Amino acid sequence: MQNEEIALSQMSKTRHNYNLRSRRAALAGGAIAGLAGALGISLLGEKAIAATPDDNKNDAAILNNALFYEHQAIWAYTFAAGKLTNTDVGKAVLALALRNQNDHKEHRDLLASAVKSLGANPVTAKSSYDLSSYINKKEGNIDSDVNIAKLALALETDAAIAYTVEAAKLKTPGLITAGASIGMAEAAHAAAIRATFKALGMNLEIVPAAFVSSNNRNSWVLTV
């Protein structure tokens, strides 16, 4: 992994700027994420109203679970930002992290509002979260810029999968659509991270599979 980061850093220094094709790919990933986030905003902009009290309770529990992971993502990006170096690689990862984190903050606010409209209390953020399961599986780490980006990729991939699965369990039609939209944003985050790796010289596909699911999760994540 150390050799991989050295190679990426050397490519960045020798070229000084990313090649045009890779830069377009990275920008496209960010544009997709922004579009998906905008869709989520418009769909959750109105109060969530379920058919029955039981439906309200069901949907509030699902949204609160999603809200927990949005809190985790926001914390993870803040925590990781302090570990990044001031190199070209570190700066590239930081720029993407801040953009993705901003989307997660919007998701957090919208989910909290929806939970309240369903008559429940939104879960609050914890002071810290345990990411050891990812590190133990070698799906990233906090010991280098490259590994931090890989950790973010695993988190975003799992978020995309989770939203797809959980959205189908919602009872309120508008929330089903909104949940799917946020899941699309999480998948776009994963693609944007992969695009950044490609922009830094790594030979990989930005979108490695036609779907984002537990069945092809290994196609999306990158191990240490």
PDB file of C-alpha atoms in Angstrom:
ATOM      1  CA  MET A   1       0.000   0.000   0.000  1.00  0.00           C
ATOM      2  CA  GLN A   2       2.908   2.345   0.758  1.00  0.00           C
ATOM      3  CA  ASN A   3       4.314   1.739  -2.724  1.00  0.00           C
ATOM      4  CA  GLU A   4       0.927   2.489  -4.246  1.00  0.00           C
ATOM      5  CA  GLU A   5       0.702   5.856  -2.493  1.00  0.00           C
ATOM      6  CA  ILE A   6       4.266   6.745  -3.467  1.00  0.00           C
ATOM      7  CA  ALA A   7       3.448   5.908  -7.083  1.00  0.00           C
ATOM      8  CA  LEU A   8       0.324   8.068  -7.026  1.00  0.00           C
ATOM      9  CA  SER A   9       2.206  10.954  -5.451  1.00  0.00           C
ATOM     10  CA  GLN A  10       5.003  10.735  -8.011  1.00  0.00           C
ATOM     11  CA  MET A  11       2.491  10.745 -10.868  1.00  0.00           C
ATOM     12  CA  SER A  12       0.847  13.825  -9.417  1.00  0.00           C
ATOM     13  CA  LYS A  13       4.142  15.683  -9.033  1.00  0.00           C
ATOM     14  CA  THR A  14       5.533  14.829 -12.446  1.00  0.00           C
ATOM     15  CA  ARG A  15       2.386  15.812 -14.302  1.00  0.00           C
ATOM     16  CA  HIS A  16       1.641  18.793 -12.042  1.00  0.00           C
ATOM     17  CA  ASN A  17      -1.940  18.807 -13.377  1.00  0.00           C
ATOM     18  CA  TYR A  18      -4.269  15.852 -13.992  1.00  0.00           C
ATOM     19  CA  ASN A  19      -4.794  14.843 -17.606  1.00  0.00           C
ATOM     20  CA  LEU A  20      -7.911  16.317 -19.219  1.00  0.00           C
ATOM     21  CA  ARG A  21      -9.820  13.068 -19.492  1.00  0.00           C
ATOM     22  CA  SER A  22      -9.368  12.178 -15.832  1.00  0.00           C
ATOM     23  CA  ARG A  23     -10.227  15.685 -14.671  1.00  0.00           C
ATOM     24  CA  ARG A  24     -13.470  15.534 -16.644  1.00  0.00           C
ATOM     25  CA  ALA A  25     -14.238  12.186 -15.044  1.00  0.00           C
ATOM     26  CA  ALA A  26     -13.735  13.591 -11.544  1.00  0.00           C
ATOM     27  CA  LEU A  27     -15.857  16.638 -12.315  1.00  0.00           C
ATOM     28  CA  ALA A  28     -18.579  14.425 -13.753  1.00  0.00           C
ATOM     29  CA  GLY A  29     -18.643  12.383 -10.553  1.00  0.00           C
ATOM     30  CA  GLY A  30     -19.123  15.557  -8.523  1.00  0.00           C
ATOM     31  CA  ALA A  31     -21.858  16.796 -10.842  1.00  0.00           C
ATOM     32  CA  ILE A  32     -23.760  13.534 -10.497  1.00  0.00           C
ATOM     33  CA  ALA A  33     -23.510  13.729  -6.717  1.00  0.00           C
ATOM     34  CA  GLY A  34     -24.821  17.293  -6.754  1.00  0.00           C
ATOM     35  CA  LEU A  35     -27.742  16.362  -8.983  1.00  0.00           C
ATOM     36  CA  ALA A  36     -28.684  13.392  -6.827  1.00  0.00           C
ATOM     37  CA  GLY A  37     -28.500  15.551  -3.706  1.00  0.00           C
ATOM     38  CA  ALA A  38     -30.774  18.122  -5.308  1.00  0.00           C
ATOM     39  CA  LEU A  39     -33.320  15.419  -6.092  1.00  0.00           C
ATOM     40  CA  GLY A  40     -33.293  14.331  -2.465  1.00  0.00           C
ATOM     41  CA  ILE A  41     -33.893  17.912  -1.320  1.00  0.00           C
ATOM     42  CA  SER A  42     -36.900  18.398  -3.578  1.00  0.00           C
ATOM     43  CA  LEU A  43     -38.434  15.072  -2.606  1.00  0.00           C
ATOM     44  CA  LEU A  44     -38.040  15.580   1.147  1.00  0.00           C
ATOM     45  CA  GLY A  45     -38.930  19.246   1.039  1.00  0.00           C
ATOM     46  CA  GLU A  46     -42.505  18.577   2.130  1.00  0.00           C
ATOM     47  CA  LYS A  47     -43.673  16.931   5.329  1.00  0.00           C
ATOM     48  CA  ALA A  48     -43.781  13.153   5.311  1.00  0.00           C
ATOM     49  CA  ILE A  49     -47.313  11.837   5.861  1.00  0.00           C
ATOM     50  CA  ALA A  50     -47.885   8.092   6.178  1.00  0.00           C
ATOM     51  CA  ALA A  51     -51.267   6.365   5.969  1.00  0.00           C
ATOM     52  CA  THR A  52     -51.489   5.008   9.527  1.00  0.00           C
ATOM     53  CA  PRO A  53     -49.768   5.455  12.920  1.00  0.00           C
ATOM     54  CA  ASP A  54     -48.061   2.088  12.420  1.00  0.00           C
ATOM     55  CA  ASP A  55     -46.758   3.266   9.059  1.00  0.00           C
ATOM     56  CA  ASN A  56     -45.482   6.424  10.732  1.00  0.00           C
ATOM     57  CA  LYS A  57     -43.659   4.354  13.334  1.00  0.00           C
ATOM     58  CA  ASN A  58     -42.192   2.034  10.689  1.00  0.00           C
ATOM     59  CA  ASP A  59     -40.956   4.860   8.500  1.00  0.00           C
ATOM     60  CA  ALA A  60     -39.575   6.900  11.392  1.00  0.00           C
ATOM     61  CA  ALA A  61     -37.517   3.916  12.576  1.00  0.00           C
ATOM     62  CA  ILE A  62     -36.084   3.345   9.101  1.00  0.00           C
ATOM     63  CA  LEU A  63     -35.269   7.025   8.606  1.00  0.00           C
ATOM     64  CA  ASN A  64     -33.684   7.234  12.045  1.00  0.00           C
ATOM     65  CA  ASN A  65     -31.457   4.316  11.149  1.00  0.00           C
ATOM     66  CA  ALA A  66     -30.437   6.149   7.981  1.00  0.00           C
ATOM     67  CA  LEU A  67     -29.894   9.306  10.036  1.00  0.00           C
ATOM     68  CA  PHE A  68     -27.504   7.412  12.334  1.00  0.00           C
ATOM     69  CA  TYR A  69     -25.305   6.570   9.348  1.00  0.00           C
ATOM     70  CA  GLU A  70     -25.449  10.122   8.015  1.00  0.00           C
ATOM     71  CA  HIS A  71     -24.135  11.284  11.401  1.00  0.00           C
ATOM     72  CA  GLN A  72     -21.421   8.630  11.138  1.00  0.00           C
ATOM     73  CA  ALA A  73     -20.417   9.736   7.641  1.00  0.00           C
ATOM     74  CA  ILE A  74     -20.189  13.392   8.681  1.00  0.00           C
ATOM     75  CA  TRP A  75     -18.035  12.452  11.665  1.00  0.00           C
ATOM     76  CA  ALA A  76     -15.842  10.129   9.587  1.00  0.00           C
ATOM     77  CA  TYR A  77     -15.062  12.813   7.010  1.00  0.00           C
ATOM     78  CA  THR A  78     -14.225  15.336   9.745  1.00  0.00           C
ATOM     79  CA  PHE A  79     -12.036  12.831  11.575  1.00  0.00           C
ATOM     80  CA  ALA A  80     -10.238  11.719   8.421  1.00  0.00           C
ATOM     81  CA  ALA A  81      -9.646  15.295   7.229  1.00  0.00           C
ATOM     82  CA  GLY A  82      -7.308  15.846  10.145  1.00  0.00           C
ATOM     83  CA  LYS A  83      -5.244  12.820   9.112  1.00  0.00           C
ATOM     84  CA  LEU A  84      -4.660  13.874   5.500  1.00  0.00           C
ATOM     85  CA  THR A  85      -1.295  15.218   4.401  1.00  0.00           C
ATOM     86  CA  ASN A  86      -0.656  18.512   2.632  1.00  0.00           C
ATOM     87  CA  THR A  87       0.509  16.739  -0.538  1.00  0.00           C
ATOM     88  CA  ASP A  88      -1.259  16.893  -3.901  1.00  0.00           C
ATOM     89  CA  VAL A  89      -2.861  13.529  -3.137  1.00  0.00           C
ATOM     90  CA  GLY A  90      -4.011  14.670   0.297  1.00  0.00           C
ATOM     91  CA  LYS A  91      -5.451  17.890  -1.115  1.00  0.00           C
ATOM     92  CA  ALA A  92      -7.344  16.012  -3.824  1.00  0.00           C
ATOM     93  CA  VAL A  93      -8.842  13.631  -1.254  1.00  0.00           C
ATOM     94  CA  LEU A  94      -9.729  16.514   1.074  1.00  0.00           C
ATOM     95  CA  ALA A  95     -11.536  18.463  -1.647  1.00  0.00           C
ATOM     96  CA  LEU A  96     -13.678  15.452  -2.480  1.00  0.00           C
ATOM     97  CA  ALA A  97     -14.273  14.642   1.197  1.00  0.00           C
ATOM     98  CA  LEU A  98     -15.584  18.134   1.912  1.00  0.00           C
ATOM     99  CA  ARG A  99     -17.940  18.003  -1.063  1.00  0.00           C
ATOM    100  CA  ASN A 100     -19.298  14.605  -0.056  1.00  0.00           C
ATOM    101  CA  GLN A 101     -19.596  15.655   3.576  1.00  0.00           C
ATOM    102  CA  ASN A 102     -21.679  18.659   2.588  1.00  0.00           C
ATOM    103  CA  ASP A 103     -24.162  16.329   0.868  1.00  0.00           C
ATOM    104  CA  HIS A 104     -24.315  14.178   4.007  1.00  0.00           C
ATOM    105  CA  LYS A 105     -25.117  17.256   6.083  1.00  0.00           C
ATOM    106  CA  GLU A 106     -28.027  18.047   3.777  1.00  0.00           C
ATOM    107  CA  HIS A 107     -29.209  14.434   4.012  1.00  0.00           C
ATOM    108  CA  ARG A 108     -28.951  14.660   7.806  1.00  0.00           C
ATOM    109  CA  ASP A 109     -31.069  17.800   7.997  1.00  0.00           C
ATOM    110  CA  LEU A 110     -33.723  16.479   5.654  1.00  0.00           C
ATOM    111  CA  LEU A 111     -33.967  13.098   7.358  1.00  0.00           C
ATOM    112  CA  ALA A 112     -34.253  14.756  10.771  1.00  0.00           C
ATOM    113  CA  SER A 113     -37.056  16.956   9.476  1.00  0.00           C
ATOM    114  CA  ALA A 114     -38.875  13.959   8.007  1.00  0.00           C
ATOM    115  CA  VAL A 115     -38.570  11.994  11.259  1.00  0.00           C
ATOM    116  CA  LYS A 116     -40.076  14.928  13.176  1.00  0.00           C
ATOM    117  CA  SER A 117     -42.951  15.190  10.714  1.00  0.00           C
ATOM    118  CA  LEU A 118     -43.706  11.519  11.433  1.00  0.00           C
ATOM    119  CA  GLY A 119     -44.051  12.315  15.125  1.00  0.00           C
ATOM    120  CA  ALA A 120     -40.740  10.831  16.292  1.00  0.00           C
ATOM    121  CA  ASN A 121     -37.500  12.196  17.706  1.00  0.00           C
ATOM    122  CA  PRO A 122     -34.480  12.199  15.371  1.00  0.00           C
ATOM    123  CA  VAL A 123     -31.417  10.353  16.656  1.00  0.00           C
ATOM    124  CA  THR A 124     -28.597  12.655  17.669  1.00  0.00           C
ATOM    125  CA  ALA A 125     -24.967  12.462  16.644  1.00  0.00           C
ATOM    126  CA  LYS A 126     -22.455  10.606  18.818  1.00  0.00           C
ATOM    127  CA  SER A 127     -19.091  12.049  19.752  1.00  0.00           C
ATOM    128  CA  SER A 128     -17.323   9.280  17.793  1.00  0.00           C
ATOM    129  CA  TYR A 129     -18.027   6.139  15.761  1.00  0.00           C
ATOM    130  CA  ASP A 130     -16.311   2.767  15.431  1.00  0.00           C
ATOM    131  CA  LEU A 131     -14.924   2.067  11.958  1.00  0.00           C
ATOM    132  CA  SER A 132     -12.756  -0.864  13.025  1.00  0.00           C
ATOM    133  CA  SER A 133     -14.819  -3.398  11.062  1.00  0.00           C
ATOM    134  CA  TYR A 134     -13.744  -1.733   7.807  1.00  0.00           C
ATOM    135  CA  ILE A 135     -10.135  -1.426   8.894  1.00  0.00           C
ATOM    136  CA  ASN A 136     -10.043  -5.060  10.015  1.00  0.00           C
ATOM    137  CA  LYS A 137     -11.338  -6.130   6.590  1.00  0.00           C
ATOM    138  CA  LYS A 138      -8.614  -3.988   4.980  1.00  0.00           C
ATOM    139  CA  GLU A 139     -11.190  -1.802   3.251  1.00  0.00           C
ATOM    140  CA  GLY A 140      -9.272   1.324   4.114  1.00  0.00           C
ATOM    141  CA  ASN A 141      -7.448   2.831   7.047  1.00  0.00           C
ATOM    142  CA  ILE A 142      -6.450   6.205   8.489  1.00  0.00           C
ATOM    143  CA  ASP A 143      -2.699   5.749   8.060  1.00  0.00           C
ATOM    144  CA  SER A 144      -2.345   7.328   4.590  1.00  0.00           C
ATOM    145  CA  ASP A 145      -4.187   9.560   2.121  1.00  0.00           C
ATOM    146  CA  VAL A 146      -4.908   6.666  -0.222  1.00  0.00           C
ATOM    147  CA  ASN A 147      -6.199   4.409   2.553  1.00  0.00           C
ATOM    148  CA  ILE A 148      -8.427   7.170   3.924  1.00  0.00           C
ATOM    149  CA  ALA A 149      -9.983   7.527   0.470  1.00  0.00           C
ATOM    150  CA  LYS A 150     -10.509   3.759   0.316  1.00  0.00           C
ATOM    151  CA  LEU A 151     -12.227   3.844   3.711  1.00  0.00           C
ATOM    152  CA  ALA A 152     -14.547   6.583   2.467  1.00  0.00           C
ATOM    153  CA  LEU A 153     -15.276   4.520  -0.641  1.00  0.00           C
ATOM    154  CA  ALA A 154     -16.321   1.508   1.446  1.00  0.00           C
ATOM    155  CA  LEU A 155     -18.576   3.672   3.620  1.00  0.00           C
ATOM    156  CA  GLU A 156     -20.236   5.325   0.622  1.00  0.00           C
ATOM    157  CA  THR A 157     -20.738   1.991  -1.121  1.00  0.00           C
ATOM    158  CA  ASP A 158     -22.423   0.516   1.938  1.00  0.00           C
ATOM    159  CA  ALA A 159     -24.605   3.615   2.273  1.00  0.00           C
ATOM    160  CA  ALA A 160     -25.778   3.244  -1.325  1.00  0.00           C
ATOM    161  CA  ILE A 161     -26.620  -0.422  -0.741  1.00  0.00           C
ATOM    162  CA  ALA A 162     -28.400   0.300   2.544  1.00  0.00           C
ATOM    163  CA  TYR A 163     -30.608   3.058   1.127  1.00  0.00           C
ATOM    164  CA  THR A 164     -31.687   0.812  -1.735  1.00  0.00           C
ATOM    165  CA  VAL A 165     -32.639  -2.000   0.630  1.00  0.00           C
ATOM    166  CA  GLU A 166     -34.267   0.130   3.323  1.00  0.00           C
ATOM    167  CA  ALA A 167     -36.206   2.398   0.942  1.00  0.00           C
ATOM    168  CA  ALA A 168     -38.221  -0.626  -0.160  1.00  0.00           C
ATOM    169  CA  LYS A 169     -39.395  -1.114   3.446  1.00  0.00           C
ATOM    170  CA  LEU A 170     -40.877   2.375   3.753  1.00  0.00           C
ATOM    171  CA  LYS A 171     -44.660   2.745   3.684  1.00  0.00           C
ATOM    172  CA  THR A 172     -44.906   6.363   2.572  1.00  0.00           C
ATOM    173  CA  PRO A 173     -44.632   6.664  -1.259  1.00  0.00           C
ATOM    174  CA  GLY A 174     -42.848  10.026  -1.187  1.00  0.00           C
ATOM    175  CA  LEU A 175     -40.284   8.732   1.268  1.00  0.00           C
ATOM    176  CA  ILE A 176     -39.618   5.641  -0.843  1.00  0.00           C
ATOM    177  CA  THR A 177     -38.723   7.876  -3.765  1.00  0.00           C
ATOM    178  CA  ALA A 178     -36.662  10.193  -1.576  1.00  0.00           C
ATOM    179  CA  GLY A 179     -34.774   7.300  -0.006  1.00  0.00           C
ATOM    180  CA  ALA A 180     -33.945   5.919  -3.422  1.00  0.00           C
ATOM    181  CA  SER A 181     -32.762   9.374  -4.492  1.00  0.00           C
ATOM    182  CA  ILE A 182     -30.405   9.681  -1.525  1.00  0.00           C
ATOM    183  CA  GLY A 183     -29.126   6.185  -2.295  1.00  0.00           C
ATOM    184  CA  MET A 184     -28.337   7.424  -5.782  1.00  0.00           C
ATOM    185  CA  ALA A 185     -26.332  10.275  -4.237  1.00  0.00           C
ATOM    186  CA  GLU A 186     -24.346   7.800  -2.142  1.00  0.00           C
ATOM    187  CA  ALA A 187     -23.562   5.748  -5.249  1.00  0.00           C
ATOM    188  CA  ALA A 188     -22.461   8.962  -6.963  1.00  0.00           C
ATOM    189  CA  HIS A 189     -20.151   9.663  -4.021  1.00  0.00           C
ATOM    190  CA  ALA A 190     -18.573   6.245  -4.482  1.00  0.00           C
ATOM    191  CA  ALA A 191     -18.137   6.896  -8.198  1.00  0.00           C
ATOM    192  CA  ALA A 192     -16.610  10.315  -7.488  1.00  0.00           C
ATOM    193  CA  ILE A 193     -14.054   8.746  -5.145  1.00  0.00           C
ATOM    194  CA  ARG A 194     -13.145   6.179  -7.780  1.00  0.00           C
ATOM    195  CA  ALA A 195     -12.890   9.015 -10.331  1.00  0.00           C
ATOM    196  CA  THR A 196     -10.397  10.770  -8.057  1.00  0.00           C
ATOM    197  CA  PHE A 197      -8.277   7.624  -7.934  1.00  0.00           C
ATOM    198  CA  LYS A 198      -8.392   7.492 -11.725  1.00  0.00           C
ATOM    199  CA  ALA A 199      -7.453  11.167 -11.950  1.00  0.00           C
ATOM    200  CA  LEU A 200      -4.423  10.431  -9.803  1.00  0.00           C
ATOM    201  CA  GLY A 201      -3.270   7.748 -12.237  1.00  0.00           C
ATOM    202  CA  MET A 202      -4.813   4.515 -10.964  1.00  0.00           C
ATOM    203  CA  ASN A 203      -6.054   2.185 -13.710  1.00  0.00           C
ATOM    204  CA  LEU A 204      -9.662   1.389 -12.759  1.00  0.00           C
ATOM    205  CA  GLU A 205     -13.243   1.796 -13.946  1.00  0.00           C
ATOM    206  CA  ILE A 206     -15.111   4.690 -12.325  1.00  0.00           C
ATOM    207  CA  VAL A 207     -18.359   2.699 -12.428  1.00  0.00           C
ATOM    208  CA  PRO A 208     -17.219  -0.943 -12.165  1.00  0.00           C
ATOM    209  CA  ALA A 209     -20.640  -2.602 -12.324  1.00  0.00           C
ATOM    210  CA  ALA A 210     -24.151  -1.997 -13.621  1.00  0.00           C
ATOM    211  CA  PHE A 211     -25.568  -2.149 -10.075  1.00  0.00           C
ATOM    212  CA  VAL A 212     -24.555  -1.258  -6.533  1.00  0.00           C
ATOM    213  CA  SER A 213     -25.625  -4.170  -4.357  1.00  0.00           C
ATOM    214  CA  SER A 214     -24.335  -6.603  -1.768  1.00  0.00           C
ATOM    215  CA  ASN A 215     -23.780  -9.089  -4.594  1.00  0.00           C
ATOM    216  CA  ASN A 216     -21.232  -6.904  -6.387  1.00  0.00           C
ATOM    217  CA  ARG A 217     -19.955  -4.849  -3.457  1.00  0.00           C
ATOM    218  CA  ASN A 218     -16.440  -6.201  -3.970  1.00  0.00           C
ATOM    219  CA  SER A 219     -16.393  -4.643  -7.426  1.00  0.00           C
ATOM    220  CA  TRP A 220     -16.804  -1.195  -5.895  1.00  0.00           C
ATOM    221  CA  VAL A 221     -14.573  -1.191  -2.824  1.00  0.00           C
ATOM    222  CA  LEU A 222     -10.767  -1.104  -2.954  1.00  0.00           C
ATOM    223  CA  THR A 223      -8.718  -2.933  -0.383  1.00  0.00           C
ATOM    224  CA  VAL A 224      -5.483  -1.866   1.275  1.00  0.00           C
TER     225      VAL A 224
END
